[in-house]
Short mmCIF file of C-alpha atoms and ligand atoms in Angstrom, two decimals:
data_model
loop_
_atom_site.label_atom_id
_atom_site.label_comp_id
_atom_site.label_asym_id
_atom_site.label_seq_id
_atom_site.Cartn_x
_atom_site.Cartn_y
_atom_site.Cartn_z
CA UNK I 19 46.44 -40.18 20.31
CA UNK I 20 44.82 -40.68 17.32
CA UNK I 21 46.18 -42.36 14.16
CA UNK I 22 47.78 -39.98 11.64
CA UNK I 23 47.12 -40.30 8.23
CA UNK I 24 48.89 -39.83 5.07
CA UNK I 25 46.03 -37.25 3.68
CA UNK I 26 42.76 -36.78 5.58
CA UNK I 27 40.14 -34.39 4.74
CA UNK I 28 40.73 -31.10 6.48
CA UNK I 29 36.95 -29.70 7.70
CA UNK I 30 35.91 -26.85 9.21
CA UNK I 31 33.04 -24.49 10.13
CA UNK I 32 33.23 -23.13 6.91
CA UNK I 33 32.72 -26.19 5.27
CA UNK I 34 30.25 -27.71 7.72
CA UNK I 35 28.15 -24.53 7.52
CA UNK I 36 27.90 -24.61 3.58
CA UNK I 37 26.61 -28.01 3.79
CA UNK I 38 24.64 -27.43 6.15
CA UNK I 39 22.99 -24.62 4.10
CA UNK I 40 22.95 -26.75 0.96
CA UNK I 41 20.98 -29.74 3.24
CA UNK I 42 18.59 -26.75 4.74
CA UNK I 43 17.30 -25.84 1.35
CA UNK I 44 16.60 -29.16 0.31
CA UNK I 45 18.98 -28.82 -2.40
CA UNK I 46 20.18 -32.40 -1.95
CA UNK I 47 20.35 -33.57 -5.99
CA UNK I 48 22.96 -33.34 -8.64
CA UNK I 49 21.99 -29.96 -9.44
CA UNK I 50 21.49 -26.42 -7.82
CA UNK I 51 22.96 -22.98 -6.64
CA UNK I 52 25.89 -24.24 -4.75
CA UNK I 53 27.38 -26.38 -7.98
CA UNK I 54 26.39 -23.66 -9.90
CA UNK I 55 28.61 -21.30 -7.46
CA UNK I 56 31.57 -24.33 -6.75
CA UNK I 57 32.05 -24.29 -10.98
CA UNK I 58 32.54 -20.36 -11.01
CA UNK I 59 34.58 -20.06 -7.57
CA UNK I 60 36.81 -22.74 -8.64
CA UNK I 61 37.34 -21.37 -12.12
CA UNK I 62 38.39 -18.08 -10.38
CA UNK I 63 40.79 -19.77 -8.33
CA UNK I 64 42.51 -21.69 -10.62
CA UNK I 65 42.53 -18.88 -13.06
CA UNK I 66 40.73 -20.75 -16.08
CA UNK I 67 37.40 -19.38 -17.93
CA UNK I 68 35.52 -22.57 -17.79
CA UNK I 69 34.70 -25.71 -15.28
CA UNK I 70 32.34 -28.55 -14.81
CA UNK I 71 31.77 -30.06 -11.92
CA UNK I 72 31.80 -34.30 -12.16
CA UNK I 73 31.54 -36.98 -9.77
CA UNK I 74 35.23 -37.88 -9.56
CA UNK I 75 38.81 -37.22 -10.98
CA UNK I 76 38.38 -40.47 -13.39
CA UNK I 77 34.94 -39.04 -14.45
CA UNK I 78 36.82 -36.12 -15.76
CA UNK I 79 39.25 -38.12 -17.60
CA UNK I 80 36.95 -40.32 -18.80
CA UNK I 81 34.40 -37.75 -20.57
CA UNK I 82 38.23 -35.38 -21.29
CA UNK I 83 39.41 -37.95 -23.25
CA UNK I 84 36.02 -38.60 -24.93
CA UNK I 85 35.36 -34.80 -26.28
CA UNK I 86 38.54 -34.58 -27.49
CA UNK I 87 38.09 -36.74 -29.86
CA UNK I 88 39.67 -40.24 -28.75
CA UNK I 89 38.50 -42.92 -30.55
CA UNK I 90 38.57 -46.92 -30.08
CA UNK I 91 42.11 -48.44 -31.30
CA UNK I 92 44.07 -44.46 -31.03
CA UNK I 93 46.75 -44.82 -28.91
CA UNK I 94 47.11 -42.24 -26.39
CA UNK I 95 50.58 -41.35 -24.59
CA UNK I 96 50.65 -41.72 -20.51
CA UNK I 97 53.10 -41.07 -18.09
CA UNK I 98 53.87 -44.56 -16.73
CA UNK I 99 54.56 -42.67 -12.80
CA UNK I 100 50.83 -41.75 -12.22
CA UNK I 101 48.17 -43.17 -10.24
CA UNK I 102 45.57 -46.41 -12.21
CA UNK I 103 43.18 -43.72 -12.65
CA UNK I 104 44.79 -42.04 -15.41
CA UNK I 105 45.43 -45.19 -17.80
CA UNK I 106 42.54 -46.69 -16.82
CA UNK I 107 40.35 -43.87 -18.24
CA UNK I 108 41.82 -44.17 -21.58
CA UNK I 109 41.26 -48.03 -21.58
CA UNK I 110 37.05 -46.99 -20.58
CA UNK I 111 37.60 -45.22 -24.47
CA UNK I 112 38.95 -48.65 -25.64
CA UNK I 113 41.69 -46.62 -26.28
CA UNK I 114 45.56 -48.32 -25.49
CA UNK I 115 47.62 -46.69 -23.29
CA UNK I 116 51.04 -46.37 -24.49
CA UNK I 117 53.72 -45.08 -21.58
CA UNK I 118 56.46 -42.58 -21.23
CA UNK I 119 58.97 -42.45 -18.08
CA UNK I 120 59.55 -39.42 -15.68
CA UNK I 121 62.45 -37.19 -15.89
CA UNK I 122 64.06 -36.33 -12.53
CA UNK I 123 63.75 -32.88 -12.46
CA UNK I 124 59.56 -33.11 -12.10
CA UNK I 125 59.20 -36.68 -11.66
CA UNK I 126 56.46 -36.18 -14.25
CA UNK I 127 56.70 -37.28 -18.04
CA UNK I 128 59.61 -36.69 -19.72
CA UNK I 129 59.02 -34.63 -23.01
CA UNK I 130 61.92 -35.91 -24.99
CA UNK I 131 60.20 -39.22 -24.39
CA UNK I 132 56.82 -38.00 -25.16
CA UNK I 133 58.02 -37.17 -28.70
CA UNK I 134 59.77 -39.87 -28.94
CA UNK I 135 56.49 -42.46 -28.35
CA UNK I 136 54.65 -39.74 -30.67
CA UNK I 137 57.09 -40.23 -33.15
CA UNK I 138 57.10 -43.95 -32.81
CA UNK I 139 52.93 -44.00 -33.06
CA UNK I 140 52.95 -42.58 -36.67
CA UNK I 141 56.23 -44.59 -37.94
CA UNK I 142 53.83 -47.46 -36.92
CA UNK I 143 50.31 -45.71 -38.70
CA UNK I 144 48.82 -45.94 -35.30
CA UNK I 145 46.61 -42.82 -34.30
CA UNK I 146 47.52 -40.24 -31.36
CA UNK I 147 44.07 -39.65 -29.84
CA UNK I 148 45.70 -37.25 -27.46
CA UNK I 149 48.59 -37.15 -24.93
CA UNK I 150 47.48 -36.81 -21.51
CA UNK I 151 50.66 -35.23 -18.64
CA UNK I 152 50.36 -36.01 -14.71
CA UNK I 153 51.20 -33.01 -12.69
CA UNK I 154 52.59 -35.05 -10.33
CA UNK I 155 52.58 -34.69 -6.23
CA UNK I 156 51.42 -31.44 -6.74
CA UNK I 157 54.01 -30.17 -9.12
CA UNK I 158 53.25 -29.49 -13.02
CA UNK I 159 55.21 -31.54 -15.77
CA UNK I 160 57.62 -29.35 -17.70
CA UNK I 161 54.53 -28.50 -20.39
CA UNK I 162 55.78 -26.01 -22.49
CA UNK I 163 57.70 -28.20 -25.17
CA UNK I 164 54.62 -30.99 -24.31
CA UNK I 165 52.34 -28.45 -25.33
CA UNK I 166 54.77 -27.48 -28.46
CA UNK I 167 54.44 -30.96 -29.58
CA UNK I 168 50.88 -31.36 -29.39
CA UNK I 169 50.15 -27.74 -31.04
CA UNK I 170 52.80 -29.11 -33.71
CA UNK I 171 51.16 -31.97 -34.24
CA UNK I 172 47.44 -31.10 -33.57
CA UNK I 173 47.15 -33.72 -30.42
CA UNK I 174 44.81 -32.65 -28.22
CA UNK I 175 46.28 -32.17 -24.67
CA UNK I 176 44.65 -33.58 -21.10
CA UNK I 177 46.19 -32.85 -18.00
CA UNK I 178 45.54 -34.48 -15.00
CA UNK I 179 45.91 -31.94 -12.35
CA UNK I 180 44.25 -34.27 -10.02
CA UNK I 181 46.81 -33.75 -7.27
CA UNK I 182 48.15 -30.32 -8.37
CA UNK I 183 44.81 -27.88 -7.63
CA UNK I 184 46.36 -24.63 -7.11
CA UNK I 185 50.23 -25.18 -8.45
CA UNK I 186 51.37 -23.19 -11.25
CA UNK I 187 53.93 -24.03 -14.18
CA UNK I 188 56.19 -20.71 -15.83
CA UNK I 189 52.93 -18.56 -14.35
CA UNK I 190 50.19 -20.86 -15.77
CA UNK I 191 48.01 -22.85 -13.24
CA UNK I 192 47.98 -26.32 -13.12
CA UNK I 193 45.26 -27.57 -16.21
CA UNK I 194 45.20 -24.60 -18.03
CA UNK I 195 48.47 -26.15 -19.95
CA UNK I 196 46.19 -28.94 -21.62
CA UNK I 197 43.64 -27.55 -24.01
CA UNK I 198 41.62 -29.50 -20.77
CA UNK I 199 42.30 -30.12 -17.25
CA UNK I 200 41.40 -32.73 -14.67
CA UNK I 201 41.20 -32.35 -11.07
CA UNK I 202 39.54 -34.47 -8.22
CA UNK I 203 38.36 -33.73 -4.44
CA UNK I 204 38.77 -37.65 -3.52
CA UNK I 205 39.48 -37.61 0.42
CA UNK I 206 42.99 -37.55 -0.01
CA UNK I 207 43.55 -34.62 -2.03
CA UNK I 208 44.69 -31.29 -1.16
CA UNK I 209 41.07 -30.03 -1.13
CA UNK I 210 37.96 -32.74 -1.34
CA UNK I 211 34.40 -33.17 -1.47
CA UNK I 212 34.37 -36.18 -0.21
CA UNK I 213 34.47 -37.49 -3.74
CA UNK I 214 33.98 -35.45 -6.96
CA UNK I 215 36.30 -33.84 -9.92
CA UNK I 216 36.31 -31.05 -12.05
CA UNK I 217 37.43 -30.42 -16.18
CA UNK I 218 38.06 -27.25 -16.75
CA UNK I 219 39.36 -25.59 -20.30
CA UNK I 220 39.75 -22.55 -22.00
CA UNK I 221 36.78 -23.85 -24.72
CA UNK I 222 33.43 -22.98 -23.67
CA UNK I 223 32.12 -25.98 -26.05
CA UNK I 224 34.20 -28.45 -24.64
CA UNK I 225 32.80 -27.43 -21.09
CA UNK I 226 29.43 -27.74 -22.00
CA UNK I 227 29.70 -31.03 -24.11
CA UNK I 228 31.31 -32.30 -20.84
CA UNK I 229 28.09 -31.16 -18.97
CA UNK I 230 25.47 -32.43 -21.38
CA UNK I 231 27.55 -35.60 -21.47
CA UNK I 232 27.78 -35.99 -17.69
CA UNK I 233 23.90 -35.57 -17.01
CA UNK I 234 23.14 -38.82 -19.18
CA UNK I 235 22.76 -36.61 -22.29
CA UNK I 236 19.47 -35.55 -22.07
CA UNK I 237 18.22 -33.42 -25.00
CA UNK I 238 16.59 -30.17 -24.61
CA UNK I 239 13.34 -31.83 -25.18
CA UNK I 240 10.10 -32.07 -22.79
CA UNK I 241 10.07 -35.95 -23.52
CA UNK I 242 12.96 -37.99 -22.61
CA UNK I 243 15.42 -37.66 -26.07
CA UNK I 244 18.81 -38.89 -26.92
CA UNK I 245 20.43 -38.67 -29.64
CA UNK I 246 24.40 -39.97 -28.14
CA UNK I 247 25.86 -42.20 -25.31
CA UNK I 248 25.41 -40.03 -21.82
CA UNK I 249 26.83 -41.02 -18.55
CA UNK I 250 25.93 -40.33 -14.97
CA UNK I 251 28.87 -38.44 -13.57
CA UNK I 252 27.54 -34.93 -11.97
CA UNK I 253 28.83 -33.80 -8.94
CA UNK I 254 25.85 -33.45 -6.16
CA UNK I 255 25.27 -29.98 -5.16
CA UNK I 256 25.82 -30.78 -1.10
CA UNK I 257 29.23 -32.11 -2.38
CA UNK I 258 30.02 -29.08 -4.01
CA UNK I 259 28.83 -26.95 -0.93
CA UNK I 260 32.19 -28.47 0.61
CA UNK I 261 33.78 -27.78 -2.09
CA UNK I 262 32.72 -24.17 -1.91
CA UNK I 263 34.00 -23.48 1.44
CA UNK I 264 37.71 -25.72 0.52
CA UNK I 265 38.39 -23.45 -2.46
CA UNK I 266 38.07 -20.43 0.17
CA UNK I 267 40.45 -21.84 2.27
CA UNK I 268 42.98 -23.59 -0.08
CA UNK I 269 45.59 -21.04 0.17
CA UNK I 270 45.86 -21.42 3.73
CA UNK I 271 45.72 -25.49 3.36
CA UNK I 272 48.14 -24.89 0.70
CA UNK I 273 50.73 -23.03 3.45
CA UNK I 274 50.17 -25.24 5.87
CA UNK I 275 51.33 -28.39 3.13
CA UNK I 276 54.51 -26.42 2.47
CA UNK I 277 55.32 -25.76 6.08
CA UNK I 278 55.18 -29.65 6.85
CA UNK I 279 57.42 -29.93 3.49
CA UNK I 280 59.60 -27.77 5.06
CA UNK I 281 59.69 -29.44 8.60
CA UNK I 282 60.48 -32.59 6.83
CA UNK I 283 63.95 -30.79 4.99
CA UNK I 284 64.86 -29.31 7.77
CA UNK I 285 64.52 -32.55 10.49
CA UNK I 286 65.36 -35.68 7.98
CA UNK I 287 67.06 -33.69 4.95
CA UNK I 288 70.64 -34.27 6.40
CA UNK I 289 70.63 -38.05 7.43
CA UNK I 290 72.62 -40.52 5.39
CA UNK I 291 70.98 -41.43 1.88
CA UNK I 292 68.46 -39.30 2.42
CA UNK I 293 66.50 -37.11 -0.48
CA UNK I 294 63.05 -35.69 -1.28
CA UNK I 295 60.68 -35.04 -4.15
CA UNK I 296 62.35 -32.39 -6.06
CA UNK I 297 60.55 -28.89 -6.50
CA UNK I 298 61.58 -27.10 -10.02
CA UNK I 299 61.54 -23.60 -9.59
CA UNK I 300 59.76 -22.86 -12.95
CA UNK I 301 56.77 -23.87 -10.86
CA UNK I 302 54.88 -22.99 -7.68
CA UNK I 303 53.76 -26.78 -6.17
CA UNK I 304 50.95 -27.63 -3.99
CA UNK I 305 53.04 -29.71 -1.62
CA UNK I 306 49.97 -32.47 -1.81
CA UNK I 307 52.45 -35.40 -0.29
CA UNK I 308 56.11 -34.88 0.56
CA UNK I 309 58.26 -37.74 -0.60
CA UNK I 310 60.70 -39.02 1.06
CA UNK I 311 63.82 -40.72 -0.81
CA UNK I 312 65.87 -43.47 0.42
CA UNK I 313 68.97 -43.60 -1.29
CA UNK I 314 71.79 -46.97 -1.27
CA UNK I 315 73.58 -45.87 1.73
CA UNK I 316 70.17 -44.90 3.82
CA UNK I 317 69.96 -46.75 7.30
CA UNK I 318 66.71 -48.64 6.68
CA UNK I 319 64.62 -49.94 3.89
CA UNK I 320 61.29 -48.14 2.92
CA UNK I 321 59.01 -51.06 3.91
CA UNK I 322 60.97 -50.90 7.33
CA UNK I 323 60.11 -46.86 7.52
CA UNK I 324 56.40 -47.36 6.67
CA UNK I 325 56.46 -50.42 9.24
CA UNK I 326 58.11 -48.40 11.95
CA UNK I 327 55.67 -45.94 11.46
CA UNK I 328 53.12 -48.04 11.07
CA UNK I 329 53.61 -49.98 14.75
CA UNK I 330 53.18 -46.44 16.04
CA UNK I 331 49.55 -45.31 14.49
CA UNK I 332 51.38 -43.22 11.47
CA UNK I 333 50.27 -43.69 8.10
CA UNK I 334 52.77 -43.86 5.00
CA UNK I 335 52.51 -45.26 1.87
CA UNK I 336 55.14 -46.40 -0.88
CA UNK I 337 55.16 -43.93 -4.16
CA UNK I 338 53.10 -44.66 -6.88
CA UNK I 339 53.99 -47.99 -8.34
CA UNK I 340 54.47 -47.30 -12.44
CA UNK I 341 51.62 -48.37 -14.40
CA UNK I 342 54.27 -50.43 -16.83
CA UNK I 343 55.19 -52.87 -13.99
CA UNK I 344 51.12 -53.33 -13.20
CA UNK I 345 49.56 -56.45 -14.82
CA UNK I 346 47.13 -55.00 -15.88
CA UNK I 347 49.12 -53.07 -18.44
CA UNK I 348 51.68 -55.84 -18.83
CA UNK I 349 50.79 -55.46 -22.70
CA UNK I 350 51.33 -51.94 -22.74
CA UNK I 351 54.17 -50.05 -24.62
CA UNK I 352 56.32 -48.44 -22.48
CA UNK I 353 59.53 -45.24 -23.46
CA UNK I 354 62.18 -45.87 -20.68
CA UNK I 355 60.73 -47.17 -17.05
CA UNK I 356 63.98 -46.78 -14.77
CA UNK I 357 63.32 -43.58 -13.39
CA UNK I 358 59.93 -44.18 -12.40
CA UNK I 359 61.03 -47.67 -11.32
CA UNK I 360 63.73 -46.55 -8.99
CA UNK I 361 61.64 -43.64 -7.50
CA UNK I 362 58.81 -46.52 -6.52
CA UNK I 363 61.52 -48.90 -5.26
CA UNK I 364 62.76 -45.83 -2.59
CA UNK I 365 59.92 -43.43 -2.25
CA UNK I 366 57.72 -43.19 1.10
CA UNK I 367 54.95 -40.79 1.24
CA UNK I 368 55.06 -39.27 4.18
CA UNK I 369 51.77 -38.20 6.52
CA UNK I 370 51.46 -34.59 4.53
CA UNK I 371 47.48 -33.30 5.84
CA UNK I 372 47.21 -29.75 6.39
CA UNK I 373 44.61 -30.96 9.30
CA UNK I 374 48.11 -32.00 11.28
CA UNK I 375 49.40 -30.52 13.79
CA UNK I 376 52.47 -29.50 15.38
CA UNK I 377 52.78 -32.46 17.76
CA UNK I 378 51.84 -35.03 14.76
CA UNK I 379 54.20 -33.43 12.80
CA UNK I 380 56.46 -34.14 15.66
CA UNK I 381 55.57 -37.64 16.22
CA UNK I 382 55.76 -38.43 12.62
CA UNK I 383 59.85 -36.73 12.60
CA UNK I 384 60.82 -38.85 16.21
CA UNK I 385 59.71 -41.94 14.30
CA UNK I 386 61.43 -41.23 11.22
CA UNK I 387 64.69 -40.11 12.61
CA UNK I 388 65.14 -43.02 14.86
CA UNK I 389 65.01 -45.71 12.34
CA UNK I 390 66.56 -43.01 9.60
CA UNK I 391 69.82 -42.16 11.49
CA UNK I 392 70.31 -45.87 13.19
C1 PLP T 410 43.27 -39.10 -7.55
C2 PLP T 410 43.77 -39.16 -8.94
C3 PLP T 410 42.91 -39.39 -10.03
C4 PLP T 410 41.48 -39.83 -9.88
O1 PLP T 410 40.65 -38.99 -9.22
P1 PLP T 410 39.33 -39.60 -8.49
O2 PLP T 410 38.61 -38.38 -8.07
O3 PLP T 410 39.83 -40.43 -7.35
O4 PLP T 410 38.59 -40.40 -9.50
C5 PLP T 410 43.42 -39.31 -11.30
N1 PLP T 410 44.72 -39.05 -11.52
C6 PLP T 410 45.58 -38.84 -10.51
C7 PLP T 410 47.00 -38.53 -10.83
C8 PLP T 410 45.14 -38.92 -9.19
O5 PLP T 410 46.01 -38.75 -8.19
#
């Protein structure tokens, strides 16, 4: 028996075969027909005009944040419950981070507090460079007053859809809600390349500023010209040959995610103290990780639930620990904090791949039960 993990990559012939095409025409460089294919595939998928494909998730936020227009000193509004990624790209803009808490409905920023820290930004003259939401687990933040605000106000929107590929929001997909999305194929995600990201976005400009950006921003020139900062941050076209054959099969991945959700409910749901991530019905999730909740009156702690599972080759992790308890962002502004807070202090992430099957799944549930119900 093998150890399970919280999120492996989930390969198979259809993926090995496109890479293996990719490798046999020797198109082994950041550029060729299968990235050319991965951009328009995915953009089908996801139901959005436009996509580039970049080298990671934080790539994408990194060069999002930069085309729309954030400049050194702006502040720019975070959800504090997100993964380093997300602040951290607005720090690469010298940019400061300033935080908003989660509401419990999503788990994902809380738009009375994201016009509240708006509001708070221009009593003080500082700049809003943008407002960037977290879609969360795989479920969208409640964007339509978000996006009300930001059209209100002109403040560009990013969302980081980097867990959500393929969820949906009151019928909108995941990233089409910010004027541009982010998504990444890091190993853990729902679908992955091994590494890589995409920004998509409505704005056929902003796509291809992104993609003259990304490839060191190389003039259309025989010579070597430059006229502004590039970075190296294009995807590699045997990368997106995986990603090729993932978007043809995320539906099914998708299922599987939800079934496991579902397992989870229906084996652990009626324990003592015992709760999950919560699923709004305005939205369709993805189902990336199912969170498990230990409430006051639960039988163990979470560190004792990872540790059990742990002793038994089973990988969990705690939730996302808020980015306003991080030293790093010590300094940082922060709206609220409590709800994000309590959700790290209880949370476990439970073993969620769609690569599991129905003996890990059953593994993973013995374990749990027996130090859940003791
Ligand atoms: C994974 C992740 C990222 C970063 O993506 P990479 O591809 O790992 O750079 C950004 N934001 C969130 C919310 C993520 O979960």
């Amino acid at each position: 028996m093998g150890r399970i993990y919280l999120s492996p990559p989930h390969m198979t012939d259809v993926e090995r075969s496109l890479l293996l095409g990719a490798f046999d025409a020797n198109w082994v460089a950041p550029v060729g027909p299968d990235l050319d294919a991965f951009e328009r595939e995915f953009a089908a998928r996801q139901g959005v005009p436009h996509a580039v494909a970049l080298s990671s998730g934080s790539a994408a936020l990194h060069l999002g944040l930069l085309v729309a227009g954030v400049q050194a000193g702006d502040a720019v509004i975070v959800p504090t419950f997100t993964f380093a990624a997300t602040a951290n790209s607005v720090r690469y803009c010298n940019a400061d981070p300033v935080f908003v808490d989660s509401e419990r409905a999503t788990w994902n920023a809380d738009p009375a507090l994201v016009a509240a820290a708006v509001e708070d930004c221009q009593r003080r003259g500082r700049r809003v460079g943008a407002i960037v939401t977290v879609d969360l687990y795989g479920q969208c933040a409640d964007h339509a007053p978000i996006r009300a605000l930001c059209d209100a106000h002109g403040i560009p929107l990013i969302e980081d859809a980097a867990e959500a590929v393929g969820a949906t929001w009151a019928g909108r997909p995941a990233g089409a809600w910010g004027d541009i999305g982010v998504f990444s194929f890091n190993g853990n995600k729902i679908m992955t390349t091994g590494g890589g990201g995409m920004l998509t976005s409505a704005d056929p400009a902003i796509v291809d500023r992104v993609r003259h950006l990304s490839t060191q921003a190389r003039e259309p020139a025989l010579h070597y010209e430059h006229k502004v900062l590039g970075f190296n941050y294009r995807l590699s076209n045997p990368l997106a040959a995986i990603g090729r054959g993932q978007v043809q099969r995320l539906s099914e991945m998708i299922d599987r995610r939800s079934t496991i959700r579902d397992r989870y409910l229906a084996a652990l749901g009626e324990l003592p103290g015992i709760s999950f991530n919560p699923i709004d019905d305005r939205g369709t999730a993805n189902h990336w990780l199912t969170v498990v909740v230990l409430g006051d009156n639960s039988a163990c702690s979470p560190t004792e639930l990872i540790t059990a599972l742990d002793s038994v080759d089973i990988e969990a992790r705690p939730a996302w620990k808020p980015m306003h308890l991080q030293p790093l962002y010590a300094d940082a502004p922060c709206h609220g904090g409590e709800v994000a807070a309590d959700i790290f202090s209880r949370g476990v992430c439970l073993p969620s791949g769609s690569s599991m099957t129905d003996d890990d799944l059953e593994r993973v549930i013995n374990t749990a039960q027996s130090v859940l119900s003791a």
